[in-house]
PDB file of C-alpha atoms in Angstrom:
ATOM      1  CA  ARG A 300     -29.536  35.235  25.169  1.00 64.00           C
ATOM      2  CA  ARG A 301     -26.508  36.834  23.515  1.00 64.00           C
ATOM      3  CA  TYR A 302     -24.440  36.337  26.673  1.00 68.00           C
ATOM      4  CA  SER A 303     -25.593  32.706  26.929  1.00 77.00           C
ATOM      5  CA  PHE A 304     -24.620  32.028  23.314  1.00 76.00           C
ATOM      6  CA  TRP A 305     -21.125  33.482  23.702  1.00 79.00           C
ATOM      7  CA  SER A 306     -20.679  31.654  26.989  1.00 80.00           C
ATOM      8  CA  ARG A 307     -21.530  28.304  25.389  1.00 81.00           C
ATOM      9  CA  LEU A 308     -19.309  29.059  22.405  1.00 79.00           C
ATOM     10  CA  ARG A 309     -16.415  29.924  24.704  1.00 81.00           C
ATOM     11  CA  ARG A 310     -16.847  26.669  26.645  1.00 83.00           C
ATOM     12  CA  LEU A 311     -16.925  24.714  23.391  1.00 83.00           C
ATOM     13  CA  LEU A 312     -13.748  26.377  22.133  1.00 85.00           C
ATOM     14  CA  ILE A 313     -11.980  25.734  25.442  1.00 83.00           C
ATOM     15  CA  TRP A 314     -13.076  22.088  25.299  1.00 81.00           C
ATOM     16  CA  LEU A 315     -11.824  21.711  21.703  1.00 77.00           C
ATOM     17  CA  LEU A 316      -8.524  23.354  22.611  1.00 73.00           C
ATOM     18  CA  GLY A 317      -8.168  20.975  25.555  1.00 74.00           C
ATOM     19  CA  VAL A 318      -8.752  17.958  23.310  1.00 68.00           C
ATOM     20  CA  TYR A 319      -6.306  19.323  20.737  1.00 64.00           C
ATOM     21  CA  ILE A 320      -3.596  19.685  23.372  1.00 66.00           C
ATOM     22  CA  ALA A 321      -4.384  16.365  25.064  1.00 65.00           C
ATOM     23  CA  ILE A 322      -4.134  14.202  21.930  1.00 63.00           C
ATOM     24  CA  PRO A 323      -0.321  14.556  21.492  1.00 64.00           C
ATOM     25  CA  PHE A 324       0.222  13.459  25.104  1.00 66.00           C
ATOM     26  CA  LEU A 325      -2.163  10.531  24.642  1.00 63.00           C
ATOM     27  CA  VAL A 326      -0.298   9.413  21.507  1.00 65.00           C
ATOM     28  CA  LYS A 327       3.037   9.722  23.289  1.00 67.00           C
ATOM     29  CA  LEU A 328       1.837   7.643  26.235  1.00 68.00           C
ATOM     30  CA  CYS A 329       0.197   5.024  23.969  1.00 72.00           C
ATOM     31  CA  PRO A 330       2.363   4.463  20.848  1.00 67.00           C
ATOM     32  CA  ALA A 331      -0.085   1.784  19.691  1.00 72.00           C
ATOM     33  CA  ILE A 332      -2.516   4.574  18.809  1.00 72.00           C
ATOM     34  CA  GLN A 333      -0.060   6.026  16.306  1.00 73.00           C
ATOM     35  CA  ALA A 334       0.574   2.556  14.860  1.00 78.00           C
ATOM     36  CA  LYS A 335      -3.165   2.139  14.269  1.00 80.00           C
ATOM     37  CA  LEU A 336      -3.246   5.491  12.502  1.00 80.00           C
ATOM     38  CA  VAL A 337      -0.418   4.352  10.211  1.00 86.00           C
ATOM     39  CA  PHE A 338      -2.033   1.026   9.336  1.00 91.00           C
ATOM     40  CA  LEU A 339      -5.731   2.019   9.466  1.00 89.00           C
ATOM     41  CA  ASN A 340      -6.457  -1.684   9.142  1.00 91.00           C
ATOM     42  CA  PHE A 341      -9.643  -1.187  11.171  1.00 88.00           C
ATOM     43  CA  VAL A 342     -11.090   0.901   8.319  1.00 87.00           C
ATOM     44  CA  ARG A 343     -12.758  -1.653   6.080  1.00 83.00           C
ATOM     45  CA  VAL A 344     -14.080  -0.104   2.882  1.00 80.00           C
ATOM     46  CA  PRO A 345     -16.137  -0.804   0.919  1.00 80.00           C
ATOM     47  CA  TYR A 346     -18.360  -2.124   3.689  1.00 83.00           C
ATOM     48  CA  PHE A 347     -20.573  -5.191   3.573  1.00 84.00           C
ATOM     49  CA  ILE A 348     -18.716  -7.099   0.866  1.00 91.00           C
ATOM     50  CA  ASP A 349     -17.949 -10.800   1.072  1.00 94.00           C
ATOM     51  CA  LEU A 350     -14.234 -11.198   0.364  1.00 96.00           C
ATOM     52  CA  LYS A 351     -14.817 -14.879  -0.330  1.00 96.00           C
ATOM     53  CA  ARG A 352     -16.783 -13.806  -3.419  1.00 95.00           C
ATOM     54  CA  PRO A 353     -14.594 -11.614  -5.669  1.00 96.00           C
ATOM     55  CA  GLN A 354     -17.172 -12.101  -8.419  1.00 94.00           C
ATOM     56  CA  ASP A 355     -19.424  -9.699  -6.483  1.00 93.00           C
ATOM     57  CA  GLN A 356     -16.887  -6.976  -7.370  1.00 93.00           C
ATOM     58  CA  GLY A 357     -16.999  -7.845 -11.065  1.00 92.00           C
ATOM     59  CA  LEU A 358     -14.015 -10.218 -10.893  1.00 94.00           C
ATOM     60  CA  ASN A 359     -15.590 -13.279 -12.483  1.00 90.00           C
ATOM     61  CA  HIS A 360     -12.150 -14.663 -13.379  1.00 94.00           C
ATOM     62  CA  THR A 361     -10.767 -14.516  -9.825  1.00 97.00           C
ATOM     63  CA  CYS A 362     -10.324 -17.190  -7.158  1.00 97.00           C
ATOM     64  CA  ASN A 363     -10.176 -16.601  -3.402  1.00 97.00           C
ATOM     65  CA  TYR A 364      -7.529 -18.526  -1.427  1.00 95.00           C
ATOM     66  CA  TYR A 365      -6.302 -18.619   2.159  1.00 98.00           C
ATOM     67  CA  LEU A 366      -2.602 -19.090   2.901  1.00 98.00           C
ATOM     68  CA  GLN A 367      -0.859 -19.534   6.249  1.00 97.00           C
ATOM     69  CA  PRO A 368       2.487 -17.683   6.487  1.00 97.00           C
ATOM     70  CA  GLU A 369       2.919 -18.517  10.169  1.00 96.00           C
ATOM     71  CA  GLU A 370       1.122 -20.387  12.929  1.00 94.00           C
ATOM     72  CA  ASP A 371      -1.990 -18.454  13.986  1.00 95.00           C
ATOM     73  CA  VAL A 372      -1.718 -16.225  10.899  1.00 97.00           C
ATOM     74  CA  THR A 373      -3.955 -16.633   7.830  1.00 98.00           C
ATOM     75  CA  VAL A 374      -4.089 -14.260   4.866  1.00 98.00           C
ATOM     76  CA  GLY A 375      -6.851 -13.972   2.301  1.00 98.00           C
ATOM     77  CA  VAL A 376      -5.631 -13.992  -1.316  1.00 98.00           C
ATOM     78  CA  TRP A 377      -7.231 -13.137  -4.664  1.00 98.00           C
ATOM     79  CA  HIS A 378      -5.810 -14.516  -7.895  1.00 98.00           C
ATOM     80  CA  THR A 379      -7.067 -12.916 -11.106  1.00 98.00           C
ATOM     81  CA  VAL A 380      -6.044 -14.648 -14.339  1.00 98.00           C
ATOM     82  CA  PRO A 381      -5.135 -12.861 -17.619  1.00 97.00           C
ATOM     83  CA  ALA A 382      -7.886 -11.942 -20.061  1.00 94.00           C
ATOM     84  CA  ALA A 383      -6.851 -14.787 -22.380  1.00 94.00           C
ATOM     85  CA  LEU A 384      -7.872 -17.286 -19.696  1.00 96.00           C
ATOM     86  CA  TRP A 385     -11.176 -15.702 -18.668  1.00 93.00           C
ATOM     87  CA  LYS A 386     -13.417 -18.188 -20.486  1.00 91.00           C
ATOM     88  CA  ASN A 387     -11.459 -21.198 -19.277  1.00 94.00           C
ATOM     89  CA  ALA A 388     -11.523 -19.889 -15.688  1.00 93.00           C
ATOM     90  CA  HIS A 389     -15.305 -19.973 -15.422  1.00 90.00           C
ATOM     91  CA  GLY A 390     -16.382 -22.450 -12.750  1.00 89.00           C
ATOM     92  CA  LYS A 391     -12.855 -23.701 -12.042  1.00 94.00           C
ATOM     93  CA  ASP A 392     -11.528 -24.502  -8.569  1.00 94.00           C
ATOM     94  CA  GLN A 393      -8.397 -23.439  -6.692  1.00 95.00           C
ATOM     95  CA  VAL A 394      -6.293 -26.264  -8.139  1.00 96.00           C
ATOM     96  CA  TRP A 395      -6.971 -25.034 -11.679  1.00 97.00           C
ATOM     97  CA  PHE A 396      -6.086 -21.448 -10.753  1.00 97.00           C
ATOM     98  CA  GLU A 397      -2.834 -22.530  -9.085  1.00 97.00           C
ATOM     99  CA  ASP A 398      -1.873 -24.573 -12.147  1.00 97.00           C
ATOM    100  CA  ALA A 399      -2.716 -21.576 -14.352  1.00 97.00           C
ATOM    101  CA  LEU A 400       0.180 -19.640 -12.780  1.00 97.00           C
ATOM    102  CA  GLY A 401       2.434 -21.906 -14.817  1.00 95.00           C
ATOM    103  CA  SER A 402       0.919 -20.662 -18.092  1.00 91.00           C
ATOM    104  CA  SER A 403       3.046 -18.390 -20.266  1.00 91.00           C
ATOM    105  CA  HIS A 404       1.888 -15.124 -18.695  1.00 97.00           C
ATOM    106  CA  PRO A 405       3.759 -12.790 -16.319  1.00 97.00           C
ATOM    107  CA  VAL A 406       2.558 -12.383 -12.734  1.00 98.00           C
ATOM    108  CA  VAL A 407       2.048  -9.197 -10.731  1.00 98.00           C
ATOM    109  CA  LEU A 408       2.099  -9.464  -6.938  1.00 98.00           C
ATOM    110  CA  TYR A 409       0.137  -6.396  -5.784  1.00 98.00           C
ATOM    111  CA  LEU A 410       0.742  -4.980  -2.288  1.00 98.00           C
ATOM    112  CA  HIS A 411      -1.975  -2.538  -1.313  1.00 98.00           C
ATOM    113  CA  GLY A 412      -1.758   0.490   0.954  1.00 96.00           C
ATOM    114  CA  ASN A 413      -3.294   1.151   4.356  1.00 93.00           C
ATOM    115  CA  ALA A 414      -7.034   1.079   5.097  1.00 91.00           C
ATOM    116  CA  GLY A 415      -9.566  -0.960   3.192  1.00 94.00           C
ATOM    117  CA  THR A 416      -9.116  -4.476   1.856  1.00 96.00           C
ATOM    118  CA  ARG A 417      -8.096  -6.301  -1.305  1.00 97.00           C
ATOM    119  CA  GLY A 418     -11.637  -5.537  -2.481  1.00 96.00           C
ATOM    120  CA  GLY A 419     -11.176  -1.753  -2.528  1.00 95.00           C
ATOM    121  CA  ASP A 420     -12.723  -0.112  -5.593  1.00 95.00           C
ATOM    122  CA  HIS A 421      -9.550   1.434  -7.047  1.00 96.00           C
ATOM    123  CA  ARG A 422      -7.636  -1.778  -6.371  1.00 97.00           C
ATOM    124  CA  VAL A 423     -10.225  -3.894  -8.183  1.00 97.00           C
ATOM    125  CA  GLU A 424     -10.066  -1.538 -11.168  1.00 97.00           C
ATOM    126  CA  LEU A 425      -6.280  -1.946 -11.343  1.00 98.00           C
ATOM    127  CA  TYR A 426      -6.605  -5.752 -11.241  1.00 98.00           C
ATOM    128  CA  LYS A 427      -8.952  -5.519 -14.218  1.00 97.00           C
ATOM    129  CA  VAL A 428      -6.537  -3.301 -16.158  1.00 97.00           C
ATOM    130  CA  LEU A 429      -3.557  -5.580 -15.489  1.00 98.00           C
ATOM    131  CA  SER A 430      -5.589  -8.679 -16.324  1.00 97.00           C
ATOM    132  CA  SER A 431      -6.655  -7.135 -19.635  1.00 96.00           C
ATOM    133  CA  LEU A 432      -2.963  -6.513 -20.398  1.00 97.00           C
ATOM    134  CA  GLY A 433      -2.167 -10.201 -19.997  1.00 97.00           C
ATOM    135  CA  TYR A 434      -0.965 -10.429 -16.392  1.00 98.00           C
ATOM    136  CA  HIS A 435      -1.894 -12.769 -13.598  1.00 98.00           C
ATOM    137  CA  VAL A 436      -2.642 -10.576 -10.576  1.00 98.00           C
ATOM    138  CA  VAL A 437      -2.137 -11.988  -7.095  1.00 98.00           C
ATOM    139  CA  THR A 438      -3.067  -9.755  -4.183  1.00 98.00           C
ATOM    140  CA  PHE A 439      -3.815 -10.327  -0.519  1.00 98.00           C
ATOM    141  CA  ASP A 440      -4.756  -8.668   2.745  1.00 98.00           C
ATOM    142  CA  TYR A 441      -1.941  -8.488   5.278  1.00 98.00           C
ATOM    143  CA  ARG A 442      -2.514 -10.034   8.695  1.00 97.00           C
ATOM    144  CA  GLY A 443      -5.062  -7.864  10.510  1.00 96.00           C
ATOM    145  CA  TRP A 444      -6.651  -6.512   7.303  1.00 96.00           C
ATOM    146  CA  GLY A 445      -9.926  -7.687   5.779  1.00 95.00           C
ATOM    147  CA  ASP A 446     -10.605 -11.317   6.684  1.00 95.00           C
ATOM    148  CA  SER A 447      -6.918 -12.099   7.333  1.00 97.00           C
ATOM    149  CA  ILE A 448      -6.074 -13.265  10.840  1.00 97.00           C
ATOM    150  CA  GLY A 449      -3.261 -11.824  12.951  1.00 96.00           C
ATOM    151  CA  SER A 450      -1.979  -8.564  14.378  1.00 94.00           C
ATOM    152  CA  PRO A 451      -0.478  -5.990  11.992  1.00 94.00           C
ATOM    153  CA  SER A 452       3.188  -5.044  12.149  1.00 95.00           C
ATOM    154  CA  GLU A 453       5.791  -4.046   9.599  1.00 96.00           C
ATOM    155  CA  ARG A 454       7.686  -7.289  10.129  1.00 97.00           C
ATOM    156  CA  GLY A 455       4.517  -9.342   9.813  1.00 97.00           C
ATOM    157  CA  MET A 456       3.358  -7.558   6.655  1.00 98.00           C
ATOM    158  CA  THR A 457       6.754  -8.130   5.047  1.00 98.00           C
ATOM    159  CA  TYR A 458       6.763 -11.795   6.013  1.00 98.00           C
ATOM    160  CA  ASP A 459       3.254 -12.236   4.588  1.00 98.00           C
ATOM    161  CA  ALA A 460       4.451 -10.743   1.293  1.00 98.00           C
ATOM    162  CA  LEU A 461       7.497 -13.011   1.251  1.00 98.00           C
ATOM    163  CA  HIS A 462       5.326 -16.061   1.843  1.00 98.00           C
ATOM    164  CA  VAL A 463       2.950 -15.172  -0.992  1.00 98.00           C
ATOM    165  CA  PHE A 464       5.884 -14.415  -3.321  1.00 98.00           C
ATOM    166  CA  ASP A 465       7.445 -17.817  -2.619  1.00 98.00           C
ATOM    167  CA  TRP A 466       4.050 -19.456  -3.103  1.00 98.00           C
ATOM    168  CA  ILE A 467       3.796 -17.791  -6.540  1.00 98.00           C
ATOM    169  CA  LYS A 468       7.346 -18.736  -7.568  1.00 97.00           C
ATOM    170  CA  ALA A 469       6.725 -22.365  -6.636  1.00 97.00           C
ATOM    171  CA  ARG A 470       3.923 -22.436  -9.230  1.00 97.00           C
ATOM    172  CA  SER A 471       4.878 -19.929 -11.935  1.00 96.00           C
ATOM    173  CA  GLY A 472       7.972 -21.665 -13.289  1.00 93.00           C
ATOM    174  CA  ASP A 473      10.128 -19.321 -15.383  1.00 94.00           C
ATOM    175  CA  ASN A 474       7.374 -16.746 -15.919  1.00 96.00           C
ATOM    176  CA  PRO A 475       8.350 -13.200 -14.912  1.00 97.00           C
ATOM    177  CA  VAL A 476       7.110 -12.049 -11.502  1.00 98.00           C
ATOM    178  CA  TYR A 477       6.763  -8.317 -10.860  1.00 98.00           C
ATOM    179  CA  ILE A 478       6.055  -6.691  -7.503  1.00 98.00           C
ATOM    180  CA  TRP A 479       3.744  -3.668  -7.438  1.00 98.00           C
ATOM    181  CA  GLY A 480       3.383  -1.645  -4.238  1.00 98.00           C
ATOM    182  CA  HIS A 481       1.014   1.274  -3.713  1.00 98.00           C
ATOM    183  CA  SER A 482       1.294   3.934  -0.993  1.00 97.00           C
ATOM    184  CA  LEU A 483       2.066   2.151   2.314  1.00 97.00           C
ATOM    185  CA  GLY A 484       2.423  -1.001   0.212  1.00 98.00           C
ATOM    186  CA  THR A 485       5.564   0.530  -1.330  1.00 98.00           C
ATOM    187  CA  GLY A 486       7.167   0.175   2.097  1.00 98.00           C
ATOM    188  CA  VAL A 487       6.233  -3.506   2.182  1.00 98.00           C
ATOM    189  CA  ALA A 488       7.422  -3.879  -1.423  1.00 98.00           C
ATOM    190  CA  THR A 489      10.914  -2.451  -0.854  1.00 98.00           C
ATOM    191  CA  ASN A 490      11.264  -4.444   2.372  1.00 98.00           C
ATOM    192  CA  LEU A 491      10.367  -7.576   0.418  1.00 98.00           C
ATOM    193  CA  VAL A 492      12.542  -6.892  -2.620  1.00 98.00           C
ATOM    194  CA  ARG A 493      15.548  -5.965  -0.502  1.00 98.00           C
ATOM    195  CA  ARG A 494      15.216  -9.310   1.258  1.00 98.00           C
ATOM    196  CA  LEU A 495      14.796 -11.141  -2.046  1.00 98.00           C
ATOM    197  CA  CYS A 496      17.905  -9.467  -3.482  1.00 97.00           C
ATOM    198  CA  GLU A 497      19.918 -10.309  -0.381  1.00 96.00           C
ATOM    199  CA  ARG A 498      19.056 -13.976  -0.813  1.00 96.00           C
ATOM    200  CA  GLU A 499      19.770 -13.664  -4.577  1.00 96.00           C
ATOM    201  CA  THR A 500      16.214 -14.343  -5.757  1.00 96.00           C
ATOM    202  CA  PRO A 501      15.160 -10.872  -6.991  1.00 96.00           C
ATOM    203  CA  PRO A 502      11.861 -10.309  -8.814  1.00 98.00           C
ATOM    204  CA  ASP A 503      11.925  -9.349 -12.469  1.00 97.00           C
ATOM    205  CA  ALA A 504      10.958  -5.750 -11.665  1.00 98.00           C
ATOM    206  CA  LEU A 505       9.651  -3.507  -8.894  1.00 98.00           C
ATOM    207  CA  ILE A 506       6.862  -0.976  -9.480  1.00 98.00           C
ATOM    208  CA  LEU A 507       6.211   1.692  -6.837  1.00 98.00           C
ATOM    209  CA  GLU A 508       3.020   3.719  -7.152  1.00 98.00           C
ATOM    210  CA  SER A 509       2.804   6.870  -5.017  1.00 98.00           C
ATOM    211  CA  PRO A 510       5.826   6.006  -2.861  1.00 98.00           C
ATOM    212  CA  PHE A 511       7.412   7.934   0.007  1.00 97.00           C
ATOM    213  CA  THR A 512      10.976   7.976   1.298  1.00 97.00           C
ATOM    214  CA  ASN A 513      10.300   6.693   4.809  1.00 95.00           C
ATOM    215  CA  ILE A 514       7.345   6.717   7.172  1.00 93.00           C
ATOM    216  CA  ARG A 515       8.662   9.604   9.279  1.00 88.00           C
ATOM    217  CA  GLU A 516       8.984  11.922   6.288  1.00 90.00           C
ATOM    218  CA  GLU A 517       5.603  10.807   5.010  1.00 89.00           C
ATOM    219  CA  ALA A 518       3.955  11.531   8.392  1.00 82.00           C
ATOM    220  CA  ARG A 519       5.724  14.889   8.593  1.00 81.00           C
ATOM    221  CA  SER A 520       4.637  15.831   5.064  1.00 78.00           C
ATOM    222  CA  HIS A 521       1.115  14.414   5.190  1.00 67.00           C
ATOM    223  CA  PRO A 522      -1.326  17.177   4.209  1.00 57.00           C
ATOM    224  CA  PHE A 523      -3.876  15.915   6.761  1.00 52.00           C
ATOM    225  CA  SER A 524      -1.505  16.314   9.707  1.00 66.00           C
ATOM    226  CA  ILE A 525      -3.041  19.148  11.726  1.00 65.00           C
ATOM    227  CA  TYR A 526      -0.201  18.905  14.248  1.00 65.00           C
ATOM    228  CA  ARG A 527       2.583  19.485  11.749  1.00 68.00           C
ATOM    229  CA  TYR A 528       3.559  22.796  13.375  1.00 67.00           C
ATOM    230  CA  PHE A 529       2.816  21.699  16.935  1.00 66.00           C
ATOM    231  CA  PRO A 530       5.832  22.238  19.248  1.00 70.00           C
ATOM    232  CA  GLY A 531       7.650  18.932  19.658  1.00 69.00           C
ATOM    233  CA  PHE A 532       5.826  17.304  16.712  1.00 68.00           C
ATOM    234  CA  ASP A 533       8.621  14.759  16.149  1.00 71.00           C
ATOM    235  CA  TRP A 534       8.750  13.794  19.824  1.00 65.00           C
ATOM    236  CA  PHE A 535       4.984  13.511  20.215  1.00 65.00           C
ATOM    237  CA  PHE A 536       4.050  11.881  16.923  1.00 68.00           C
ATOM    238  CA  LEU A 537       7.025  10.544  14.970  1.00 73.00           C
ATOM    239  CA  ASP A 538       9.026   8.952  17.766  1.00 74.00           C
ATOM    240  CA  PRO A 539       6.052   6.745  18.800  1.00 73.00           C
ATOM    241  CA  ILE A 540       5.956   5.383  15.239  1.00 77.00           C
ATOM    242  CA  THR A 541       9.615   4.371  15.522  1.00 79.00           C
ATOM    243  CA  THR A 542       8.988   2.992  19.020  1.00 76.00           C
ATOM    244  CA  SER A 543       6.309   0.748  17.500  1.00 77.00           C
ATOM    245  CA  GLY A 544       8.932  -0.700  15.128  1.00 82.00           C
ATOM    246  CA  ILE A 545       7.511   1.024  12.042  1.00 90.00           C
ATOM    247  CA  LYS A 546      10.075   2.438   9.601  1.00 94.00           C
ATOM    248  CA  PHE A 547       9.158   1.495   6.023  1.00 97.00           C
ATOM    249  CA  ALA A 548      12.506   2.907   4.960  1.00 97.00           C
ATOM    250  CA  ASN A 549      12.174   2.959   1.173  1.00 98.00           C
ATOM    251  CA  ASP A 550      15.104   5.373   0.922  1.00 97.00           C
ATOM    252  CA  GLU A 551      17.402   2.875   2.648  1.00 97.00           C
ATOM    253  CA  ASN A 552      15.980  -0.222   0.976  1.00 98.00           C
ATOM    254  CA  VAL A 553      16.554   1.009  -2.584  1.00 97.00           C
ATOM    255  CA  LYS A 554      20.293   1.086  -1.881  1.00 96.00           C
ATOM    256  CA  TYR A 555      20.212  -2.725  -1.622  1.00 96.00           C
ATOM    257  CA  ILE A 556      17.841  -3.530  -4.481  1.00 97.00           C
ATOM    258  CA  SER A 557      19.119  -4.900  -7.781  1.00 96.00           C
ATOM    259  CA  CYS A 558      16.314  -5.173 -10.325  1.00 97.00           C
ATOM    260  CA  SER A 559      14.529  -2.798 -12.691  1.00 97.00           C
ATOM    261  CA  LEU A 560      12.541  -0.083 -10.916  1.00 98.00           C
ATOM    262  CA  LEU A 561       9.555   1.938 -12.132  1.00 98.00           C
ATOM    263  CA  ILE A 562       8.102   4.761 -10.012  1.00 98.00           C
ATOM    264  CA  LEU A 563       4.667   6.209 -10.794  1.00 98.00           C
ATOM    265  CA  HIS A 564       3.433   9.354  -9.034  1.00 98.00           C
ATOM    266  CA  ALA A 565       0.695  11.917  -9.663  1.00 98.00           C
ATOM    267  CA  GLU A 566       1.643  15.535  -9.128  1.00 98.00           C
ATOM    268  CA  ASP A 567      -1.698  16.230  -7.412  1.00 97.00           C
ATOM    269  CA  ASP A 568      -1.382  13.365  -4.907  1.00 96.00           C
ATOM    270  CA  PRO A 569      -2.961  14.721  -1.686  1.00 93.00           C
ATOM    271  CA  VAL A 570      -1.837  11.819   0.520  1.00 93.00           C
ATOM    272  CA  VAL A 571       1.809  11.128  -0.378  1.00 95.00           C
ATOM    273  CA  PRO A 572       3.328  14.380  -1.640  1.00 94.00           C
ATOM    274  CA  PHE A 573       4.804  14.203  -5.116  1.00 97.00           C
ATOM    275  CA  HIS A 574       8.178  15.536  -3.944  1.00 97.00           C
ATOM    276  CA  LEU A 575       8.712  12.422  -1.795  1.00 97.00           C
ATOM    277  CA  GLY A 576       8.348  10.131  -4.812  1.00 98.00           C
ATOM    278  CA  LYS A 577      10.759  12.306  -6.771  1.00 98.00           C
ATOM    279  CA  LYS A 578      13.220  12.312  -3.884  1.00 98.00           C
ATOM    280  CA  LEU A 579      13.084   8.510  -3.701  1.00 98.00           C
ATOM    281  CA  TYR A 580      13.766   8.297  -7.435  1.00 98.00           C
ATOM    282  CA  ASN A 581      16.823  10.550  -7.087  1.00 97.00           C
ATOM    283  CA  ILE A 582      18.182   8.307  -4.336  1.00 97.00           C
ATOM    284  CA  ALA A 583      17.588   5.153  -6.385  1.00 97.00           C
ATOM    285  CA  ALA A 584      18.957   6.620  -9.630  1.00 96.00           C
ATOM    286  CA  THR A 585      22.311   7.355  -7.994  1.00 95.00           C
ATOM    287  CA  SER A 586      22.529   4.087  -6.057  1.00 94.00           C
ATOM    288  CA  ARG A 587      25.263   1.658  -7.065  1.00 92.00           C
ATOM    289  CA  SER A 588      22.856  -1.267  -6.687  1.00 92.00           C
ATOM    290  CA  PHE A 589      20.935  -0.076  -9.781  1.00 93.00           C
ATOM    291  CA  ARG A 590      23.956   0.516 -12.012  1.00 90.00           C
ATOM    292  CA  ASP A 591      23.061  -2.465 -14.231  1.00 91.00           C
ATOM    293  CA  TYR A 592      19.292  -1.912 -14.160  1.00 94.00           C
ATOM    294  CA  LYS A 593      16.805   0.578 -15.539  1.00 95.00           C
ATOM    295  CA  VAL A 594      15.344   3.096 -13.108  1.00 97.00           C
ATOM    296  CA  GLN A 595      12.459   5.195 -14.408  1.00 97.00           C
ATOM    297  CA  PHE A 596      10.233   7.880 -12.878  1.00 98.00           C
ATOM    298  CA  VAL A 597       6.914   8.651 -14.577  1.00 98.00           C
ATOM    299  CA  PRO A 598       5.025  11.720 -13.323  1.00 98.00           C
ATOM    300  CA  PHE A 599       1.344  12.361 -14.069  1.00 98.00           C
ATOM    301  CA  HIS A 600       0.364  15.990 -14.524  1.00 98.00           C
ATOM    302  CA  THR A 601      -2.043  17.637 -12.101  1.00 98.00           C
ATOM    303  CA  ASP A 602      -4.537  18.308 -14.919  1.00 98.00           C
ATOM    304  CA  LEU A 603      -5.120  14.545 -15.275  1.00 98.00           C
ATOM    305  CA  GLY A 604      -6.642  14.383 -11.792  1.00 97.00           C
ATOM    306  CA  TYR A 605      -5.214  10.978 -10.883  1.00 98.00           C
ATOM    307  CA  ARG A 606      -4.423  12.082  -7.323  1.00 97.00           C
ATOM    308  CA  HIS A 607      -3.452   9.237  -4.966  1.00 97.00           C
ATOM    309  CA  LYS A 608      -5.170   6.177  -6.371  1.00 96.00           C
ATOM    310  CA  TYR A 609      -6.380   6.678  -9.935  1.00 98.00           C
ATOM    311  CA  ILE A 610      -3.243   6.186 -12.018  1.00 98.00           C
ATOM    312  CA  TYR A 611      -4.859   2.987 -13.318  1.00 98.00           C
ATOM    313  CA  ARG A 612      -7.060   5.275 -15.455  1.00 98.00           C
ATOM    314  CA  SER A 613      -4.115   6.459 -17.543  1.00 98.00           C
ATOM    315  CA  PRO A 614      -4.389   5.375 -21.200  1.00 97.00           C
ATOM    316  CA  GLU A 615      -0.575   5.509 -21.230  1.00 97.00           C
ATOM    317  CA  LEU A 616      -0.217   2.814 -18.567  1.00 96.00           C
ATOM    318  CA  PRO A 617       0.034  -0.143 -21.012  1.00 94.00           C
ATOM    319  CA  ARG A 618       2.848   1.595 -22.894  1.00 95.00           C
ATOM    320  CA  ILE A 619       4.614   2.563 -19.667  1.00 96.00           C
ATOM    321  CA  LEU A 620       4.508  -0.995 -18.338  1.00 94.00           C
ATOM    322  CA  GLN A 621       5.677  -2.423 -21.654  1.00 89.00           C
TER     323      GLN A 621
END
């Protein structure tokens, strides 16, 4: 019996070792696998929610839209109005909500990170906080996420964000429009804002929550990467990301951005290491493009326990945003 047990254990360990060694070669041969791991758009949490009904998530002052950035691409959008408009919003249709963007309230375009949908729990809680502070909040699922139609790509995600931004500006008049990106959404945000600045239509401010420098450094630093010390890690895992056209080069983009910048990062972030957010701030703070604009980095101490997605809980957030 003892021999049989050790024999089975040895076979299991050999099998696990074989899988461990095989995965890098599989990723190298099929770069699309690595792209899926970056986007995680197939992970839809929370499960079993109807994105057409934001009220089911406690957003009774939110309207669901569908916009079409390109042919064969449709993105699902949520628009949450400021607290001052909650009573008036009850029972209103999409036309009323679109007109409400012209009211004298600033607008936040929120770009979420990978995995999940616009109905993610921590995202919904942030919408509520921003709404209570007097902001319109417009958020959406990129093509390939949630109930949005299309195949995910960095170019496509950026174009979706540009389309929604232009849609907001066409309705918001002179009201300030701020762009807020979280995690992978910071890559979309800096792509978008760089493009807006190049065409001389910058937003009023850019807010980056838990940002990284670029996707290669993020993948290399990711605490969950069990292959970090695997021989040829860059060649096996990082090069396929680049081959798939995925860069999310925040560190390059900030050199071409000209608007106020606020970076928020928790020291105990287990997904995007704190040092990457600090490094991005140092690059932005010394960039000539920001010489006429305020650049601020706000850290959140480990003892607060905000980790990767709970900065919305900070009682200091209203003061920081003000």
